[in-house]
Structures are given as C-alpha cells and as structure tokens.
Coordinates of C-alpha atoms and ligand atoms in Angstrom, one line a residue:
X30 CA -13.7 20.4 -16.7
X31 CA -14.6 23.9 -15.0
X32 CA -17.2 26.0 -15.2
X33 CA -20.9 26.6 -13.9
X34 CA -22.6 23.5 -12.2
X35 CA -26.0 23.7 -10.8
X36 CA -25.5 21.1 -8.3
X37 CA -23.1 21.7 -5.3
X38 CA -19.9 19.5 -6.4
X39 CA -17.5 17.7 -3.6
X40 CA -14.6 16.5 -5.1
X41 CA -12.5 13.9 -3.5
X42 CA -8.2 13.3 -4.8
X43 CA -7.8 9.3 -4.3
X44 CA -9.7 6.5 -4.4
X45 CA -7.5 4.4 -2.1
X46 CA -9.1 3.2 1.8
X47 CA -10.2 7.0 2.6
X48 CA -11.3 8.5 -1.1
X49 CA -13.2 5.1 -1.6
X50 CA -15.6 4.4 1.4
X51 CA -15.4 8.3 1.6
X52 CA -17.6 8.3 -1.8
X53 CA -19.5 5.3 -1.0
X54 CA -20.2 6.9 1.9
X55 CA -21.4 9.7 0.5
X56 CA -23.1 8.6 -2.3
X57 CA -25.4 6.8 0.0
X58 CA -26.3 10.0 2.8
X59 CA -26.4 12.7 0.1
X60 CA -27.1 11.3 -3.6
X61 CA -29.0 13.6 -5.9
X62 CA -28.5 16.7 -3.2
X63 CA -24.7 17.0 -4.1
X64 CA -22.3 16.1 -7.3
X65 CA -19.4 13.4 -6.1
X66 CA -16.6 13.7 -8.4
X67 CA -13.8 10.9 -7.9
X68 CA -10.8 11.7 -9.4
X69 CA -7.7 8.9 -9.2
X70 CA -5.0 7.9 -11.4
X71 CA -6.1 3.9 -11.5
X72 CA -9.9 2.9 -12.5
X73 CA -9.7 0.6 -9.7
X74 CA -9.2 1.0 -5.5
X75 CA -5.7 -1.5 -4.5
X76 CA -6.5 -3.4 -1.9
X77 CA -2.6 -3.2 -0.6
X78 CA -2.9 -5.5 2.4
X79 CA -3.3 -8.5 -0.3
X80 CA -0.5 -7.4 -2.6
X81 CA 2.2 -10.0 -0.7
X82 CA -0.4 -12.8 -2.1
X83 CA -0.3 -11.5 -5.7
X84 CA 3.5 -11.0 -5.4
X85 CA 3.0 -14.8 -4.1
X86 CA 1.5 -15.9 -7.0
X87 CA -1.7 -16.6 -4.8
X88 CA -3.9 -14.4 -6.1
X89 CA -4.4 -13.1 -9.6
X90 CA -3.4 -9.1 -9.6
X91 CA -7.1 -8.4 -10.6
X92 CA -8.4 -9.7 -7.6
X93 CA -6.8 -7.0 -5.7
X94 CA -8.2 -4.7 -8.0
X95 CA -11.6 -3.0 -7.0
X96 CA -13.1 -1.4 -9.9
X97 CA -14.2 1.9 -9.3
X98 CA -17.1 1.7 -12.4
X99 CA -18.9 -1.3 -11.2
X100 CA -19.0 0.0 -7.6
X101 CA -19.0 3.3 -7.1
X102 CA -22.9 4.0 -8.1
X103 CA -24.4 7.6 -8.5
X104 CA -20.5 8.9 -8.3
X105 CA -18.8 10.4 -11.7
X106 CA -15.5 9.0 -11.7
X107 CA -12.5 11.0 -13.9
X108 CA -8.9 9.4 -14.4
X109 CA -6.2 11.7 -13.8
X110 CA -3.8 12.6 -11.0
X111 CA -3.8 16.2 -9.5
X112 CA -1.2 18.2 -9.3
X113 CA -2.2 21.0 -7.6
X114 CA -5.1 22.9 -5.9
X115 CA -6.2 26.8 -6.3
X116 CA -7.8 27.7 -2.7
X117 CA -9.2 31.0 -4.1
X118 CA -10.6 29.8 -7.0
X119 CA -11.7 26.7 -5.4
X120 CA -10.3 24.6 -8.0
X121 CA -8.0 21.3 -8.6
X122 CA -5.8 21.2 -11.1
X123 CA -5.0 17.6 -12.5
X124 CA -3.5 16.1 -15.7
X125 CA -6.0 13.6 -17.1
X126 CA -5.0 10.2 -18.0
X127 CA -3.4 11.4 -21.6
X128 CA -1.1 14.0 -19.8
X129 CA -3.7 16.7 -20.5
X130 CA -4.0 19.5 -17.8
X131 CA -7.4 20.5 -16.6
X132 CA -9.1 22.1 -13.6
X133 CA -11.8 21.0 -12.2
X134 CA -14.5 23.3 -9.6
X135 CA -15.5 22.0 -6.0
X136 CA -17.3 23.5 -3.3
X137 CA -16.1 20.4 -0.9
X138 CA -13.0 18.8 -1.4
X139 CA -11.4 15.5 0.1
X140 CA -7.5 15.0 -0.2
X141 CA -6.8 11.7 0.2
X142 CA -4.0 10.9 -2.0
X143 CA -2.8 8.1 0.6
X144 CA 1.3 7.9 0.7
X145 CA 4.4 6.4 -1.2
X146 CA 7.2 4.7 -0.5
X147 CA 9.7 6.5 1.7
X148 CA 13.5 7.3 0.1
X149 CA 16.5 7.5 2.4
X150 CA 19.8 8.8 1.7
X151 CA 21.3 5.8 1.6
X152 CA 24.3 5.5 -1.3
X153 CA 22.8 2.8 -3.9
X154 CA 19.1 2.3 -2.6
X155 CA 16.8 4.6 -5.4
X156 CA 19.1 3.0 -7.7
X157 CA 18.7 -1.0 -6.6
X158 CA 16.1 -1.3 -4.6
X159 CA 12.5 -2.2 -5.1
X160 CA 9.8 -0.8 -3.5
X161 CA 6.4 -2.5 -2.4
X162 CA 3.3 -0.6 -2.7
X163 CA 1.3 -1.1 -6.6
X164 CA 0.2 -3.6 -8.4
X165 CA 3.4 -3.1 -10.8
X166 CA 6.2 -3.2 -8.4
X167 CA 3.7 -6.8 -6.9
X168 CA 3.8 -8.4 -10.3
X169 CA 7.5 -7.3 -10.9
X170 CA 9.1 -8.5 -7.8
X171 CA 7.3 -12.0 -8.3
X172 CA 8.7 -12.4 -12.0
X173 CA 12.0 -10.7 -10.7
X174 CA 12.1 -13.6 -7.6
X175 CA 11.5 -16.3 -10.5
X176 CA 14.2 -14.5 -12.7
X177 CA 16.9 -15.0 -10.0
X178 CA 15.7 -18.6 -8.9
X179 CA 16.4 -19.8 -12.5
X180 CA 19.6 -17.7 -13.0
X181 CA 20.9 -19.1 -10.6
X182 CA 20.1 -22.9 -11.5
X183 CA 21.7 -21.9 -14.7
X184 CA 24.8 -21.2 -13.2
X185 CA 27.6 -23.5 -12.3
X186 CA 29.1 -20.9 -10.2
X187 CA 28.5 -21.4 -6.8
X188 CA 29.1 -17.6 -5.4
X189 CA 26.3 -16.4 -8.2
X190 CA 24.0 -18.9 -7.6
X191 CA 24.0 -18.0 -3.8
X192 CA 23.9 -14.3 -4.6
X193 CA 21.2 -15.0 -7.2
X194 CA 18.9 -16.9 -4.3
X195 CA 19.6 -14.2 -1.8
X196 CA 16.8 -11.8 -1.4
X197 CA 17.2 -8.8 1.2
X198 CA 13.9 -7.5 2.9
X199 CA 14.5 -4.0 4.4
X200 CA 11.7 -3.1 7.0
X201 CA 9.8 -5.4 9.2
X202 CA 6.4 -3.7 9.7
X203 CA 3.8 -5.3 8.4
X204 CA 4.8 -4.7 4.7
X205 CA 8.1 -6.0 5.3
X206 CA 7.3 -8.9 6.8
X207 CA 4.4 -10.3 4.8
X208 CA 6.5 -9.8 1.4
X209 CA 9.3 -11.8 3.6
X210 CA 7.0 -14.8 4.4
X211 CA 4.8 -15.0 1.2
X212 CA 7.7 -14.8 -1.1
X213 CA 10.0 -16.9 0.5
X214 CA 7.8 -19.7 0.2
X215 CA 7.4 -18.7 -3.6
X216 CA 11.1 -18.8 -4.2
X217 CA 11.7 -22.2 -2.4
X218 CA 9.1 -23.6 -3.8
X219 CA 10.7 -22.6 -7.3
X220 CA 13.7 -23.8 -6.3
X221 CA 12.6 -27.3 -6.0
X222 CA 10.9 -27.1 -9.4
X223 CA 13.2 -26.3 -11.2
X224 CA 16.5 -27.8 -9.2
X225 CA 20.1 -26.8 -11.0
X226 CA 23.6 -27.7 -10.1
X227 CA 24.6 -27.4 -6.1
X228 CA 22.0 -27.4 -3.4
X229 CA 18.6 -26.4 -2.9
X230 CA 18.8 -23.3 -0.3
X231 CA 17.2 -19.4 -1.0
X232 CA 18.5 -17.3 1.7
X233 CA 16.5 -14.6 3.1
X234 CA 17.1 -11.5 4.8
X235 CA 15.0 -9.2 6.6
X236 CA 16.9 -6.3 8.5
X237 CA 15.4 -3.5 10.5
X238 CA 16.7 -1.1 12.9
X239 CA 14.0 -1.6 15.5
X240 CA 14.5 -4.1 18.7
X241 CA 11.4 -6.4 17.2
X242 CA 9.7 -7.4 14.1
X243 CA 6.4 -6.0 13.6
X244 CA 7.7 -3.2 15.7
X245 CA 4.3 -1.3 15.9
X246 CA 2.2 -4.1 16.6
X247 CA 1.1 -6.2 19.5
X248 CA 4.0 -7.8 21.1
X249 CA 2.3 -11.4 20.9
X250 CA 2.3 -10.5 17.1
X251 CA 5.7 -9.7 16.6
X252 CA 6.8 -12.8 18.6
X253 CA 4.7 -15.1 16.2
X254 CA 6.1 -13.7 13.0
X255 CA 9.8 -13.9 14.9
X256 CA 9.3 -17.8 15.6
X257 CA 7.4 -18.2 11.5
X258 CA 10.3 -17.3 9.8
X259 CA 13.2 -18.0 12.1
X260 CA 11.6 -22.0 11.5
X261 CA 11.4 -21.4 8.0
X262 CA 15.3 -20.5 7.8
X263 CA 14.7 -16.4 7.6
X264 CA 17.9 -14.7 8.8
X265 CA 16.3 -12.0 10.7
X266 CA 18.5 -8.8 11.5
X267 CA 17.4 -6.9 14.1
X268 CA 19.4 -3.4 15.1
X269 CA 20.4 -3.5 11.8
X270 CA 20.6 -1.1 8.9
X271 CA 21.9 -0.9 5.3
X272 CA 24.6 1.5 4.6
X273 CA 25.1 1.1 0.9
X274 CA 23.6 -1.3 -1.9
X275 CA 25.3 -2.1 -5.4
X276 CA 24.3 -4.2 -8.0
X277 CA 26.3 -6.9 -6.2
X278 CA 24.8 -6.4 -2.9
X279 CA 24.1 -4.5 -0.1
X280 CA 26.1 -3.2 2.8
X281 CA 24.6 -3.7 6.5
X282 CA 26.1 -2.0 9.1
X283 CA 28.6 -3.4 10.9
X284 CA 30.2 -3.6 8.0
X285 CA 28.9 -7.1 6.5
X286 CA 28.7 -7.5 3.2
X287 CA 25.5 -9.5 1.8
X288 CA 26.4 -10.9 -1.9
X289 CA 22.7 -10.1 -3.8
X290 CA 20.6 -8.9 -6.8
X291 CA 17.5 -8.3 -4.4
X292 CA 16.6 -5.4 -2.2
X293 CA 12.9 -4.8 -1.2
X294 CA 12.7 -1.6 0.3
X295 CA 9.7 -1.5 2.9
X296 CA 11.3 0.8 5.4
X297 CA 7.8 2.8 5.7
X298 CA 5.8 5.3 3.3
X299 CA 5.9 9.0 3.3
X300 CA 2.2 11.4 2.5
X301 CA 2.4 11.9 -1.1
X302 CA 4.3 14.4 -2.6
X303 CA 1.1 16.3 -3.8
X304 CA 0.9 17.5 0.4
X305 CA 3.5 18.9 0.3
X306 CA 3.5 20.8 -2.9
X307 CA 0.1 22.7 -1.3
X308 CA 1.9 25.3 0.7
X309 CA -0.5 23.9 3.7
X310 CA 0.7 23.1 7.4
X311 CA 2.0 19.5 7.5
X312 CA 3.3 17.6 10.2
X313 CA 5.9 14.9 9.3
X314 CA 4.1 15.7 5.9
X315 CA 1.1 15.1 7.0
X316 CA -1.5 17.6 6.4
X317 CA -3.0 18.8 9.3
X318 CA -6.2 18.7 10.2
X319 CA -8.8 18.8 13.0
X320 CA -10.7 16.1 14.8
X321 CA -13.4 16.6 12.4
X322 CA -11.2 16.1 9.4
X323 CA -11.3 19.5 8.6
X324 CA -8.8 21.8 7.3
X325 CA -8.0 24.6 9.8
X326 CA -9.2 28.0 8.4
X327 CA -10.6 26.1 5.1
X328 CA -14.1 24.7 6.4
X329 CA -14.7 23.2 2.7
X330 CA -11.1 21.0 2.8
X331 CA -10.9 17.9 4.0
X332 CA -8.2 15.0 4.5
X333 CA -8.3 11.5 5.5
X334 CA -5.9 8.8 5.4
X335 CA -2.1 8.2 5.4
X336 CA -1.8 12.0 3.6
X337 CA -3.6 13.7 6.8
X338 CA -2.4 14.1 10.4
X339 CA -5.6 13.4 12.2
X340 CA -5.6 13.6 16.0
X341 CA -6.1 10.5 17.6
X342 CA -8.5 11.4 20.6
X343 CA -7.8 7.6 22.2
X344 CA -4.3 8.7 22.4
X345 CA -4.1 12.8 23.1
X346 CA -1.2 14.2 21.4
X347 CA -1.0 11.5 19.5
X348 CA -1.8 11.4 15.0
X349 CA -3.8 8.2 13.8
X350 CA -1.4 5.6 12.5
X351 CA -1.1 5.2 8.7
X352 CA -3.2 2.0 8.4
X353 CA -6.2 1.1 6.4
X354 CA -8.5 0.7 9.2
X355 CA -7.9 4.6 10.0
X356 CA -7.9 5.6 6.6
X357 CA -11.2 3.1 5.9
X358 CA -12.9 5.0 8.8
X359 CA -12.1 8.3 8.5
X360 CA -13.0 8.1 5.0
X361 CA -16.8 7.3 6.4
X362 CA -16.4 9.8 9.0
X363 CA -15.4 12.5 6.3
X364 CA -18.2 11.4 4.2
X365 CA -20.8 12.1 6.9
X366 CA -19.3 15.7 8.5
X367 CA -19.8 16.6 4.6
X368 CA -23.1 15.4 4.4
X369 CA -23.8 17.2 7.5
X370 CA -22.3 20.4 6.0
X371 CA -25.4 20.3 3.4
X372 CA -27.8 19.6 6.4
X373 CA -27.8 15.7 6.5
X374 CA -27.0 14.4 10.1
X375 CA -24.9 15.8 12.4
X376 CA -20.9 16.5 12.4
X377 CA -18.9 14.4 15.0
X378 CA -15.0 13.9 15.3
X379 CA -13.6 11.2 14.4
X380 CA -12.8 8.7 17.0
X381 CA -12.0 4.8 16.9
X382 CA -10.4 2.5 19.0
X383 CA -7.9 -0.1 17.0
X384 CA -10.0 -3.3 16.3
X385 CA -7.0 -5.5 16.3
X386 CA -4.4 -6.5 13.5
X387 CA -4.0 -9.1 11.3
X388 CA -0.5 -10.0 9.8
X389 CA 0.0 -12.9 7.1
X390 CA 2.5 -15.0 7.6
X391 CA 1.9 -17.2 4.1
X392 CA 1.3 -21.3 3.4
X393 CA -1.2 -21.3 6.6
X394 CA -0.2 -19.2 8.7
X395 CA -0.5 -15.8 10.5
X396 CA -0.7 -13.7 13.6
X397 CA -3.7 -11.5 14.5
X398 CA -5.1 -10.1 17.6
X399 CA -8.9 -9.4 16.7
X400 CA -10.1 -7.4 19.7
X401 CA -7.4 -7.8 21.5
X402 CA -7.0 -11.6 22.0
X403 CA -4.0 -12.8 20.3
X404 CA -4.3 -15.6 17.9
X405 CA -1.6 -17.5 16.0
X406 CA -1.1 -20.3 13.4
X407 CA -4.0 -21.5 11.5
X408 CA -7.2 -20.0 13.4
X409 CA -5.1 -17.0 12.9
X410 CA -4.8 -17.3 9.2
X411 CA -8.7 -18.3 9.5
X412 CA -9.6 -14.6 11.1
X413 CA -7.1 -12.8 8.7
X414 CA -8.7 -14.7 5.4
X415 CA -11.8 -13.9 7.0
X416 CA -11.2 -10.6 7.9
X417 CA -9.9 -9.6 4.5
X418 CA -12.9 -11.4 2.6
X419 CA -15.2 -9.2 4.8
X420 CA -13.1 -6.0 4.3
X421 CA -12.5 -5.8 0.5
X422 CA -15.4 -4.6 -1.4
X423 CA -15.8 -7.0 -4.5
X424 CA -13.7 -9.6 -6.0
X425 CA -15.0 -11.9 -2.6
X426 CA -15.9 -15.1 -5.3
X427 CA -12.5 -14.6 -7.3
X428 CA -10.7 -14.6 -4.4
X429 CA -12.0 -17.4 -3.0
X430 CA -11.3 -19.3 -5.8
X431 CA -7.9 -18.5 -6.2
X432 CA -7.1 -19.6 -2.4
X433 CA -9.1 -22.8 -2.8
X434 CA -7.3 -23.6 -6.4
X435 CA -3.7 -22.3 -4.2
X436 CA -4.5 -25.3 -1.7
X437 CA -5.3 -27.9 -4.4
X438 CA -2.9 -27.3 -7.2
X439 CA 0.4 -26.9 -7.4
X440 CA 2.1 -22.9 -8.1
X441 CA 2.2 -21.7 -11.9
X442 CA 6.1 -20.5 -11.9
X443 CA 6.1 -18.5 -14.9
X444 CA 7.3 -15.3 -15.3
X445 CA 5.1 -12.9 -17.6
X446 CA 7.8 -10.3 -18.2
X447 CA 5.1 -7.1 -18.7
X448 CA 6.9 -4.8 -16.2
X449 CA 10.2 -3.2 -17.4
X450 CA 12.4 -2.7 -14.2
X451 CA 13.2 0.8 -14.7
X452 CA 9.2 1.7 -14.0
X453 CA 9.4 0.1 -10.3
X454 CA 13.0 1.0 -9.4
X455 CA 12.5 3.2 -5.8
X456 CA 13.9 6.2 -7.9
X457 CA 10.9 6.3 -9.9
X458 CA 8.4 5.6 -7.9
X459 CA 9.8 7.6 -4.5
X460 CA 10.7 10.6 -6.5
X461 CA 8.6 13.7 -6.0
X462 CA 6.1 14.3 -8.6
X463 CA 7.5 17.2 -11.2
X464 CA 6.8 20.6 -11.6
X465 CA 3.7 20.9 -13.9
X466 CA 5.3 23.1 -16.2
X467 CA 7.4 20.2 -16.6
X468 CA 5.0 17.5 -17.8
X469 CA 4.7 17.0 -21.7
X470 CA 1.5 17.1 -23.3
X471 CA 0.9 13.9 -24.5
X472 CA -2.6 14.6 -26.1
Ligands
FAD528 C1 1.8 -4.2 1.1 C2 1.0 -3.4 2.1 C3 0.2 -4.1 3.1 C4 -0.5 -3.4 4.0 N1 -1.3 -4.1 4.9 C5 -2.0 -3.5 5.8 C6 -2.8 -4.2 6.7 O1 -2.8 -5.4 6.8 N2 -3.6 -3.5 7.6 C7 -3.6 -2.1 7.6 O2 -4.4 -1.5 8.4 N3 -2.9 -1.4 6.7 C8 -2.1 -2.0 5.8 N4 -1.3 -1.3 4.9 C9 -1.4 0.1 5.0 C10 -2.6 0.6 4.3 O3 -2.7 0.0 3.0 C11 -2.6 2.2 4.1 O4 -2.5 2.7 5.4 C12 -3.8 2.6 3.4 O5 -3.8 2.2 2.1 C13 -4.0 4.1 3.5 O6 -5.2 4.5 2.8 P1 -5.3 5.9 2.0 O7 -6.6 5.9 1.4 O8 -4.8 7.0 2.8 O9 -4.2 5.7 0.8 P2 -4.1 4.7 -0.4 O10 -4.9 3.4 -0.1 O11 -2.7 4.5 -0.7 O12 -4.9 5.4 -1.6 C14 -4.4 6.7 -2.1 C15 -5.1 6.8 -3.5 O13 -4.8 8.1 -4.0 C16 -4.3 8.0 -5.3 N5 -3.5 9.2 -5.5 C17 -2.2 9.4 -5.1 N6 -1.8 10.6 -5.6 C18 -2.8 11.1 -6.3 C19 -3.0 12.4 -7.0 N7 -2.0 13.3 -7.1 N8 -4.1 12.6 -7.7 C20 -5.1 11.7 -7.6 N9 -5.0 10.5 -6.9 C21 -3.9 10.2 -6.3 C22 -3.6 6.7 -5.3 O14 -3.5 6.2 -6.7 C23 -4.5 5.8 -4.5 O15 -5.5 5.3 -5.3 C24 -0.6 -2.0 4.0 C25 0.2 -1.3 3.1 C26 1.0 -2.0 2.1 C27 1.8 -1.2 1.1

C-alpha cells in the first residue's frame, strides 16, 4: 500500500499500551485533518497485566483481548508486522498477515513495537523454557501445568511424580511473581481434583538473582508477595540463578539440582528486535528519543513504550521504566505533540510521576500502593480488580463475569491442547526476527 494520498498519513508500528491510546488519542484531536494507519500483527491490543488470570483459568483468553475493529473508530487498521523502515523514502516496509511484503507511505510515524522476552546464554534455557508474554505461551503454560498435574497422578513413581508437580519460576518482577501465585493455586487445586497415588504436594520455585521479590517495586510490596507465597508453601530463592536446564531439570547455582519438566522464564523483556534492526541510536536497545518523544534529527519519528528510551524528567538521567502506565501515557503524549505538529494544541514533554503499582497475588489477594499508600490482602485485591477494570478498554462486562462465575463455581481443569509447544518454546519466541529476504511468500 504506497503511493499518492491526499490526506497527510501518520502511521503508528504496534497496537500494544503506546500504539493503542496513541491512535485513540489521536483519532480524537485530529480526525478527518490526518489519515491514522495502525499496523500490528494481532487484530486485537493484549492487555498483558491480566495474562497470569487467563493462564489461571480465571479469565477466558478473549477477555484479555481488545479488538482493535470495534474500538479504534475513524482509524484504518492493516494486519501485518514491519520489518523494516526506509527514512528517505519515508516508508515502512511490513509483511502482511499472508507473509506478503508491502510498503506502506507516512509523513508521521510512531514505533511502538513494545518488547519480547529476554534470552540469556544460559546452556538449555531457549530449548526448555517457557516464556510469558502472549496469549499463546498464557493458554499453553495453563494446559502444560494440567499436563504435568495428571502425568504425574498417573505415575506410580514417586521421583516423576515429584518432578512432574515441580514447576520453576525464573524472575520475580511483577511477571514472575503473578504467574507464581495465580498458577500455583491452579495446579493445587488440580491436584486435589484429580488425586493419584502418593501425596498431594506441587512444589514451586521462584529464583531470582536480586536481594527481594518484586525487586523494582515498593518495598512494602515486595514484602507482601514474600509473606503470600512463603504461606502458600512457594520455595522462594533469592541470590539465586540457573546455570543450566535439561529436560529433567534445571541447574541453580550452587550447584543444586531441581528434578522438573517446568521452566517459566520471566527474567525481563528486551525492545523488539525490529529497534534494533533500524540502524538508529539505541540505548540498552532502546531507541532513543527526546523528552518529546521525538526522534533526534528525524522530527516526523516518534517512539513510545518499552521499544523507546524516554527520559524520565522526575528522575534526571534516568529512562522511564518499561511499564504500561509509561507506555499508556506516552502513547497519549505522542498522540498530542503529533497533533500539535499539524497545528492542534501545543507540544509538551512528557512527564508523569508513577501513580502507584498493583501486583496480584491470586485467590484474593494482592499488594498495591495506589498513590503511594501501601495496601495489602483483600482491599488490595479490591484496588487492583478495580484498577484493571478501569484501565482495560473493553471486555469490562465479560470480565466481570468471569471473576464473579471464578468465586461461585468451581475451576474447569481441562486442557484444550490448541498450542503445539514448539510455537512458545523461548527459542521461538526470543529469537530475532529474520532477515526479509529470508521470509517465504506464503501468498
Ligand atoms: C504478564 C505481564 C504482566 C504485566 N503486568 C504489568 C502491570 O501490572 N503493570 C505495568 O505497568 N506493566 C505490566 N507489564 C508490562 C507492560 O505490559 C509493558 O510495559 C507494556 O505492555 C508496554 O507497552 P508497549 O505498548 O510498549 O508494548 P506492548 O504492549 O508489548 O505492545 C507492542 C505491540 O507491538 C506489536 N508489534 C511488535 N513488533 C511489531 C512489528 N514488527 N510490527 C508491528 N507490530 C509489532 C505487538 O504485537 C504489540 O501489539 C506486564 C507485562 C507482562 C508480560
């Protein structure tokens, strides 16, 4: 799709927290004066901080799913992931959702490609582990958890049945820890329902390398998760890190052996690949950019999100953390320096204050510290059900339903079976994207 348009055309790469509100935003302070062209590989914006629930079996995966159709109004929306971007010609290149390539013209262009999950050198991990960022990788881990539970009742061996209910969680940020507490509660609640030979225990680990769970949060926070799990029989390992994983297990350092057929990998998320693969400056892969979201030297790019390193004027020196709430925000900001660009309001940095954090903790619990007061237990779970109801843009009635059906019935364990493991291994989905020349033609 190149070639003349008559009106001016912004383009914005990602509909994730900063693409998203970045063309809502848009859409509202400049419809009719400008074309907004949304181009993403899903038809739908993943509400990540509510994939632990779906993983859970809480929430259906649609829930999580905003569709871009029903509420992106006035803004033309094209499936397809780009690959690449020609600064002279002004032009993205992107293969569309049969594996065509196209290009597609824009006079204002948003990257906000958001991140994936981060691959480290250890021996084993790409090849056993599991990472935790799309719907897929949700809905496989939950059938995988369900897999294992009932292997494992199957078995009359006692050393597989304990390596079967063994799961490993590496990486206690936020991710790390609200997969921890919302699937262990899946898998022991499994285990009762279906009981086998030998006793009824799942084992989980969670190992990081930092001092605290939750390291980048409030203290208070991190101290509440600590207590949640360490009641609920979590084997938290802290100074920890994995030196090798096989299809037995995985290696901690120190040298202890953990017999298991689970590894979550939630160790953190790198920009995507597509950053990089610009030939822009990038910090920690981070594209870099100005206070106003701006490009240096290239006043019609912009970048928002986990994929841009935005100065974070609370804290000089400092980039914005890789969290929705930035990438939410910036996204607006973005949206209105552009419609400023065209003569519509005025250009400002961007500049916000955290609002607080809220962590899940599963069953009724969490931690959160809304403004700064910290909150645990059930009025914490309150404020973070609350919070998330208020800060997803549709679904609000599903999801609703599915919590208040969650506290009256009891847990469907089924497994559905519709994602083949090799699609969600960490070597597929942390490997750089490949060359275009490289990608068949599927159409
Ligand atoms: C399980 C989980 C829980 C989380 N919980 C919280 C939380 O409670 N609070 C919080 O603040 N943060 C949370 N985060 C972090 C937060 O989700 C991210 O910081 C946020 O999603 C970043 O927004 P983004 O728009 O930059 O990227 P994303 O939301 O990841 O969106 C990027 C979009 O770009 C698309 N894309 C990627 N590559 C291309 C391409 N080449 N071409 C076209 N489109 C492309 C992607 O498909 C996606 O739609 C959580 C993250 C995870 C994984």
């Amino acid at each position: 799709m190149s070639g003349p348009h008559s009106l001016e055309r912004v383009v914005i790469v990602g509909a994730g927290f900063a693409g998203f509100h970045a063309a809502r935003t848009l859409s509202r302070l400049a419809r009719g004066a400008v074309e907004i062209v949304l181009v993403n590989p899903t038809d739908y914006f993943l509400y990540l901080p509510l994939l632990p629930e779906v993983t859970a079996g809480i929430l259906e995966p649609r829930r999580v799913a905003v569709a871009l159709t029903n509420n992106c109004p006035g803004i033309r929306f094209l499936l397809g992931t780009a690959y690449g971007v020609d600064r002279a010609a002004r032009r993205v290149l992107y293969l569309d959702a049969r594996g065509d390539h196209r290009s597609l013209d824009y006079d204002r262009l948003v990257l906000a490609v958001g991140s994936v999950n981060k691959l480290l050198p250890i021996p084993g991990v790409a090849e056993h582990a599991y990472g935790f960022r799309s719907l897929a990788e949700a809905l496989y881990l939950r059938d995988h958890l369900l897999r294992e539970v009932e292997i494992g009742n199957a078995t009359e061996d006692p050393v597989e049945r304990a390596a079967c209910r063994t799961f490993v969680v590496v990486g206690a940020g936020y991710t790390g820890t609200e997969v921890t507490a919302n699937a262990q509660l899946l898998t022991k609640d499994a285990v009762t329902r279906c009981p086998g030979p030998g006793d009824q225990e799942v084992r989980w680990v969670l190992v990081d390398i930092a001092q605290r769970l939750l390291p980048e949060l409030d203290l208070r926070l991190s101290e509440a998760a600590h207590k949640v799990l360490t009641k609920r029989g979590v084997d938290i390992r802290l100074h920890t890190t994995v030196e090798e994983a096989t299809s037995g297990g995985v290696r901690l350092s120190g040298g202890e052996f953990v017999p298991s057929r689970t590894l979550i990998w939630c160790v953190g998320v790198r920009p995507d690949p597509l950053i990089e693969s610009l030939g822009m400056t990038t910090m920690r892969g981070r594209l870099v950019v100005d206070a106003y979201l701006n490009v240096p030297g290239h006043s019609e790019i912009y970048a928002c999100g986990d994929s841009a390193a935005v100065p974070d004027l609370t804290r000089p020196g400092e980039v914005t953390a890789m969290t929705a709430q930035h990438a939410q925000r910036q996204g607006k900001r973005v949206a209105h320096n552009i419609a400023a660009s065209y003569g519509h309001g005025e250009r400002k940095p961007y500049k916000q204050h955290d609002l607080g954090f809220v962590v899940d903790l599963g069953g009724t619990r969490a931690a959160a510290n809304p403004l700064g007061v910290a909150l645990t237990g059930f009025p914490a779970k309150v404020v973070a059900s609350g919070y998330h109801l208020m800060a997803i843009p549709s679904n609000r009635l599903r999801i609703c339903a599915d919590w208040t059906l969650e506290a009256l019935l009891s847990r469907q364990v089924v497994q559905l079976g519709m994602v083949p493991p090799s699609s969600v291994r960490l070597a597929a989905t942390a490997e750089a994207p490949a060359p275009p020349g490289a990608v068949r033609r599927t159409g």
